[in-house]
Amino acid sequence: MSAMSHLDELEAEAIYILREVAAECERPVMLYSIGKDSSVMLRLALKAFYPEKPPFPFLHIDTSWKFKEMITFRDHTAKKLGIEMLVYRNEDGIRQGINPFDHGAAYTDIMKTQALKQALSQYRFTAAFGGGRRDEEKSRAKERIFSFRNETQAWDPKNQRPEMWKLYNTKLNKGESIRVFPISNWTEKDVWQYIQREEIEIVPLYFAKERPVVCRDGNIIMRDDDRLPLLTGEKPEFKKVRFRTLGCYPLTGGYESEAVTLDDIIEETLSAVTSERTSRVIDKEAAGSMERRKREGYF
Amino acid sequence: MRSLLKFITCGSVDDGKSTLIGHLLYDAKLLYADQEQALLLDSKAGSRSGAIDYSLLLDGLMAEREQGITIDAAYRYFTTHARSFIVADTPGHEEYTRNMAVGASFADLAVILLDASQGVLVQTRRHARICALMGIRYFVFAVNKMDLIGFEQAPFAAIQADIFRLKETLGLEHIYVIPLSATEGDNVTEPSPRLPWYDGEPLMRYLEGVDITAHTVEAGFYLPVQRVCRPDHTFRGFQGQIEAGSIRVGEEITALPSGEKALVKKIYLTDQETAAASSGRPVTLQLDREVDVSRGCVLTREAGLAVAKSFSASLLWMDDSVLTVGKDYFVKLGTKLLPGAVNAIHYKIDVNSGEHLPTRQLKKNEIAFCEITLSEAAVLDRFHAHKTLGELVLIDRISHMTSACGVISDIKQQEDRPAGTTFYHRNLLAQADIFEEFYYNLEIRTIIKQRPDRKSYTVGDEVPLKGESYCYPASFDVIVLKDQIAVLVRDKKIENICALSGYVYTGFPLTNGRGFGILANTAAEVALFLSEYQLAKRENEAHFFNKWISFSTYRSVIFHDDFWMI
């Protein structure tokens, strides 16, 4: 009966939240984005209900532009653990040829936000777990662990229900649903240390390796397939890079790095001089862009 | 000492809360380069002077940046060589007090800021009071903006004296007073040469060293059950977090409220089997026999928890709608969610003077001492004895807003005289609500019951046969099924109160314990009615009621438009 470490306390808080939702909410789902935060969430879900399997399905919103290694990892993980993995794509958007090069912010809206809304309403999920953390961005820092969305899935930051102690209020009004963020209070460093402690498998893209890339607007973009058009003057090259966050490959900047083990990654994270979101191209829009997207239904 | 410290900053508007945290992060070199760059850019763009505006690190909502105020609590994370910290920066405006309370319920320690040029303000007292109410035991009073009073000791000493008076009034346990300047960085992380007369620690060093676990040990073991884990018919485990004490395989526990006892067969600490587990751990317990346990029950050992229906609590009202006495709410207490109502507001508390003021209603951000009754007995305790089972929230049954939060201070044991109307004679006691009024509230389009004040009647007493929404005949019998007692009213007065087992039907009209007519007109029908009740008790109660009970015989529902008069 050793004393609880910082990670033990964060783990206990997250498990408490997972169990509350499973007990009180009608149709929960866990969003699974294949990234490191999702990997931690998945592990927490396996631990929270043991020896029972997580009593809810997992949902991946596939924009069709994810790294190939992510999709392989997703399918391998679902099969290995025997969990129910739902995959949803906005087929309308795919038919219209919506892509990150020609459609910019509209791409994120249609292929991520709208796709998520469609999936939640199609399956009638009333509560969706997400791996959002308050240290990621300033408007997230203000968001409750149980965050309500109205019938259009929009967030009203000025009118959040008070969240007292561990007494979470899961009562829904008509058309409302909840986003639940069990790892709200974790930092990027906590996530990495937990991955190390629990020996959680993660997508190999997090580790540095020689990869085919192009440099564009100061970002290192991986040519994951030949859908990435080369601009004039750009020439593909091989660099030893890794990724700090994972998303759609044309929108995810890599880092030149020598970090090939978890220890290397943790050391690199601790000494990093920029926050992880700088590698997400969408976050560099005007201040408040994240809040605006969340008001519109972004996770 | 705990390696993680959760604290909040609070205080009045413009006392510099956000600036202080911004400075802590900045000093500790905890900003990433991109955040720092954004800070410098934002500071230049803002209307405040060209200097770095540290508060911009915290106020993340667009409305907050536009108005230059904090609306909701922001959470920040940092680690020094000594400790990990989570800090919630909370709003100073009275309007957003409930968001400040959210932060306070999460924290172990509060840093309350004061403006050295202003001293202790109403908002300082309000925040200290709410922090104390939410269970915070450790307080730092940071007397900020010392630069405005020339870093002088005398005015600081005067403020410090006020703070000590506040400590006495509120019964705060541990306080530490630090003079500092958040904008200029004096006494934030390093001792300041401009405050040579101050011999205490600067803020950051105090936060790194303070031990908040002292005197927080609760008696016994308890685990509120979150869910029952049943992967297949061979396994039944109870999942929850241990809130106090520890448990070992082989030890005996009691399941509340049933009171059944069992031995612990296996303990899983998340997915690992273990011989023992202690406070704070998420576990799954398997018992050696079948016991009646579901979500909302509590597994306990030597903790002395209560099973009770009514209690007194201090409430912080957080809803834009006013508190209505008698209206049903959902009460969440531990892992139990059940209906309940505020029966009485004993008094509200003036946040500034602490004075007890009589009141009939409660508005947003007011604190009051109230009496709450639950629809059934639940496992609970005084907040100061077992924190987790002394905390509650009230949830509006229509809007689903978290309307109030509160802490239990006093428990009414079951044998206490119940609220509402009681009938007693010798050793017989029946609780019957035949004088309740039924109103249809036109504002919220819901039927609301209003109980009369607590009153007892015995043999010989005259009873009020006519109310706004009921009218009984001069002679009738009240059959209180729940307590198995009959009350015989003859010519407006109680002639007898007897046990149902000795009751003889003599042809007078009948009501049940709520004043609803009973559709039985012969001795044979009455006998059938009573025997069917025994069968219907557990299941099919609605069928039984629809067959035998008539609301409209002696009662009606009165339309009412003045919501708050009810």
Short mmCIF file of C-alpha atoms in Angstrom, two decimals, chain A residues 13-134:
data_model
loop_
_atom_site.label_atom_id
_atom_site.label_comp_id
_atom_site.label_asym_id
_atom_site.label_seq_id
_atom_site.Cartn_x
_atom_site.Cartn_y
_atom_site.Cartn_z
CA GLU A 13 -9.59 10.81 -11.12
CA ALA A 14 -9.96 9.64 -14.73
CA ILE A 15 -11.21 6.18 -13.72
CA TYR A 16 -13.76 7.73 -11.37
CA ILE A 17 -15.09 9.83 -14.25
CA LEU A 18 -15.21 6.86 -16.66
CA ARG A 19 -17.19 4.82 -14.15
CA GLU A 20 -19.61 7.67 -13.40
CA VAL A 21 -20.44 8.07 -17.08
CA ALA A 22 -20.82 4.32 -17.65
CA ALA A 23 -23.19 4.16 -14.66
CA GLU A 24 -25.28 7.27 -15.36
CA CYS A 25 -25.31 7.92 -19.10
CA GLU A 26 -27.49 6.04 -21.51
CA ARG A 27 -25.34 5.70 -24.65
CA PRO A 28 -21.70 6.56 -24.09
CA VAL A 29 -18.96 6.28 -26.70
CA MET A 30 -15.23 6.89 -26.52
CA LEU A 31 -13.75 8.94 -29.32
CA TYR A 32 -10.58 7.32 -30.51
CA SER A 33 -8.22 9.43 -32.56
CA ILE A 34 -5.35 6.89 -32.54
CA GLY A 35 -2.97 9.43 -30.97
CA LYS A 36 -1.11 9.18 -27.67
CA ASP A 37 -3.94 10.74 -25.64
CA SER A 38 -6.40 8.23 -27.12
CA SER A 39 -4.01 5.42 -26.31
CA VAL A 40 -3.94 6.58 -22.69
CA MET A 41 -7.74 6.89 -22.63
CA LEU A 42 -8.12 3.40 -24.01
CA ARG A 43 -5.82 1.99 -21.34
CA LEU A 44 -7.76 3.84 -18.64
CA ALA A 45 -11.03 2.39 -19.98
CA LEU A 46 -9.59 -1.13 -19.89
CA LYS A 47 -8.43 -0.61 -16.30
CA ALA A 48 -11.58 1.13 -15.05
CA PHE A 49 -13.99 -1.71 -15.79
CA TYR A 50 -11.73 -4.75 -15.44
CA PRO A 51 -12.50 -7.67 -15.58
CA GLU A 52 -15.35 -6.36 -17.75
CA LYS A 53 -14.54 -4.98 -21.22
CA PRO A 54 -15.29 -1.24 -21.54
CA PRO A 55 -19.12 -1.07 -21.61
CA PHE A 56 -19.17 1.26 -24.64
CA PRO A 57 -17.87 1.28 -28.21
CA PHE A 58 -14.98 3.35 -29.58
CA LEU A 59 -15.44 5.74 -32.50
CA HIS A 60 -12.85 6.94 -34.96
CA ILE A 61 -13.70 9.85 -37.24
CA ASP A 62 -11.71 9.07 -40.35
CA THR A 63 -11.08 12.09 -42.58
CA SER A 64 -9.44 9.77 -45.16
CA TRP A 65 -6.24 11.81 -44.79
CA LYS A 66 -4.80 10.12 -41.71
CA PHE A 67 -1.31 8.63 -41.81
CA LYS A 68 -1.41 5.05 -43.12
CA GLU A 69 0.45 3.85 -40.03
CA MET A 70 -2.34 5.25 -37.87
CA ILE A 71 -5.01 3.20 -39.62
CA THR A 72 -2.92 0.03 -39.38
CA PHE A 73 -2.36 0.70 -35.69
CA ARG A 74 -6.09 1.32 -35.10
CA ASP A 75 -7.18 -1.94 -36.70
CA HIS A 76 -4.45 -3.92 -34.98
CA THR A 77 -5.33 -2.45 -31.57
CA ALA A 78 -9.07 -3.09 -31.91
CA LYS A 79 -8.46 -6.67 -32.94
CA LYS A 80 -5.90 -7.38 -30.26
CA LEU A 81 -8.04 -6.00 -27.43
CA GLY A 82 -11.37 -7.27 -28.72
CA ILE A 83 -13.08 -3.89 -28.41
CA GLU A 84 -15.84 -2.54 -30.64
CA MET A 85 -14.31 0.05 -33.00
CA LEU A 86 -16.70 2.11 -35.12
CA VAL A 87 -15.21 4.04 -38.03
CA TYR A 88 -17.13 6.96 -39.50
CA ARG A 89 -16.35 8.97 -42.63
CA ASN A 90 -18.30 11.85 -44.08
CA GLU A 91 -18.98 10.14 -47.42
CA ASP A 92 -20.61 13.27 -48.83
CA GLY A 93 -17.43 15.20 -48.20
CA ILE A 94 -15.33 12.46 -49.77
CA ARG A 95 -17.58 12.41 -52.86
CA GLN A 96 -17.23 16.18 -53.16
CA GLY A 97 -13.48 15.74 -53.04
CA ILE A 98 -13.03 17.92 -49.94
CA ASN A 99 -9.30 18.00 -49.21
CA PRO A 100 -6.91 19.90 -46.98
CA PHE A 101 -5.16 21.66 -49.88
CA ASP A 102 -8.05 23.35 -51.65
CA HIS A 103 -10.51 23.83 -48.79
CA GLY A 104 -8.47 24.96 -45.76
CA ALA A 105 -10.63 25.55 -42.69
CA ALA A 106 -13.70 24.18 -44.49
CA TYR A 107 -11.90 20.84 -44.74
CA THR A 108 -11.56 20.58 -40.95
CA ASP A 109 -15.16 21.62 -40.51
CA ILE A 110 -16.62 19.17 -43.04
CA MET A 111 -14.39 16.15 -42.54
CA LYS A 112 -13.96 16.43 -38.74
CA THR A 113 -16.61 18.58 -37.09
CA GLN A 114 -19.52 17.72 -39.38
CA ALA A 115 -18.48 14.08 -39.56
CA LEU A 116 -18.42 13.89 -35.77
CA LYS A 117 -21.86 15.48 -35.51
CA GLN A 118 -23.24 13.06 -38.09
CA ALA A 119 -21.75 10.06 -36.33
CA LEU A 120 -23.03 11.08 -32.89
CA SER A 121 -26.54 11.63 -34.20
CA GLN A 122 -26.57 8.50 -36.36
CA TYR A 123 -25.67 6.28 -33.40
CA ARG A 124 -27.66 8.46 -30.94
CA PHE A 125 -24.74 8.71 -28.53
CA THR A 126 -25.54 10.97 -25.58
CA ALA A 127 -22.09 11.10 -24.01
CA ALA A 128 -18.75 11.06 -25.80
CA PHE A 129 -15.40 10.74 -24.04
CA GLY A 130 -12.61 12.78 -25.52
CA GLY A 131 -8.93 13.01 -24.70
CA GLY A 132 -8.84 16.82 -24.50
CA ARG A 133 -6.48 18.30 -21.92
CA ARG A 134 -6.68 21.71 -20.32
#
